[in-house]
């Protein structure tokens, strides 16, 4: 059961071969057994999950089921979920039981999916290793001494260890794609504005985007079809017709299904900054794509190297503004002792935020402060334009851009924790995509010394269905995505 | 450009985060590393480039100026239940005006 696709699970439920209660119980038992070693979940509420499962079984009985009805899904603890602790990985929200649902959560509830639990994450999604969480680091199921990536590390570890059939994540600079790569999953960041940000705790509002982490492109298509859609409560939600992201995946197009597809290979993605073994795995995947009918073209993204510096101005600037709301007045943590209002703010924020979050708030406050705005924030926005222009130029020559997702495989816990700049550079291939607002997917493309590596596919705006199809065609002829870590095998 | 300890204290004050001298010194070193990374971006000539604030070139949507929240008392109660300190439907903070 734990290796079945979401569509296969849905059939099993529809045909009454398993009930949602049995399925939910199976995953709750797996979580109870394996989560202590992984720390992938912050909150589990068996009663709440099983109540949803019973309601889903009732819907299934009535014949009123959709593609996710009765399927347990894990959610990153950044999505407000009514009645559930929603911590965002922070001491600041360690006592915050959300009084409302994020739109993403409401959509899964309406679809009849079961909320299986809330997954661990870097504090306020700021990190690439899941080590900044107030609730402790998550461990990579492929090697417990290594990080799962971040910031959606709990979601990635949970799905990789088969503690959940699929999960949600958010991606501000690579936080879905990089953990997907490090844990051998398929993870997609949609076009900015496709998935509602309402109730998704804000980090950098012009970059944040929710998306799925799953075991295949097919499962991502099912997840994204549930997540995407216009929402008038998100001012940057895009009002577009509803899409079935599965539509391209089902057609039979023979042995060369990608004939006519032009894959762009940017020189900047294949330089000395990337581990040799990962380049070789990506090259091999590109060769597989040629066999599927695709042609490759050399392209250039000359301003790529500026994406990390521009990001570390824009994201902290927006974060410093967004996180001003955590003041100990309306919700969350408040310091126990203080002597006046300003002191209450200062102590609440000093004690409630962890070191990385404080660092980014300080950077953001500085670059937005009087006299520095033009030199930093405005300059970063101009660089952002140059990067977006590079992509626009590239998409005149190709349909999809391919390269590595991460320059390394999973690194060791503690390896980069003391050096923020080294940590920031682990997102070098993913950040430019957020700055431009484009969709991208990371798919498993092999192993280096036993650790998974990811291939990143970047598309033009609103080409999610195409990207998932391109990913799916590769997964039809390769088996990397089917590999799963040892020690978490099925007991059924 | 290198920050000074005094600047770190000033920024921390603007951000309303209490910081000790020892913390300021540790933070200073890391912030200077990060600003060295950012400096690469500042060296680029971007004259004539339009700043990009947002991925999609869309205008802010407007809505009718009407109350949309029904059952406001229930919602207020739910929202205040999770507040550190409330009284009579108000949020309590230390006295601001003597």
Short mmCIF file of N, CA and C in Angstrom, two decimals, chain A residues 78 233 243 251:
data_model
loop_
_atom_site.label_atom_id
_atom_site.label_comp_id
_atom_site.label_asym_id
_atom_site.label_seq_id
_atom_site.Cartn_x
_atom_site.Cartn_y
_atom_site.Cartn_z
N UNK A 78 3.58 25.53 8.18
CA UNK A 78 3.49 26.95 7.82
C UNK A 78 2.05 27.28 7.42
N UNK A 233 -8.91 36.13 -1.30
CA UNK A 233 -8.29 36.55 -0.03
C UNK A 233 -6.77 36.70 -0.14
N UNK A 243 -7.40 24.38 -13.77
CA UNK A 243 -6.62 23.53 -14.66
C UNK A 243 -6.56 22.12 -14.11
N UNK A 251 -1.86 10.86 -22.19
CA UNK A 251 -1.86 10.54 -23.62
C UNK A 251 -0.71 9.59 -23.99
#
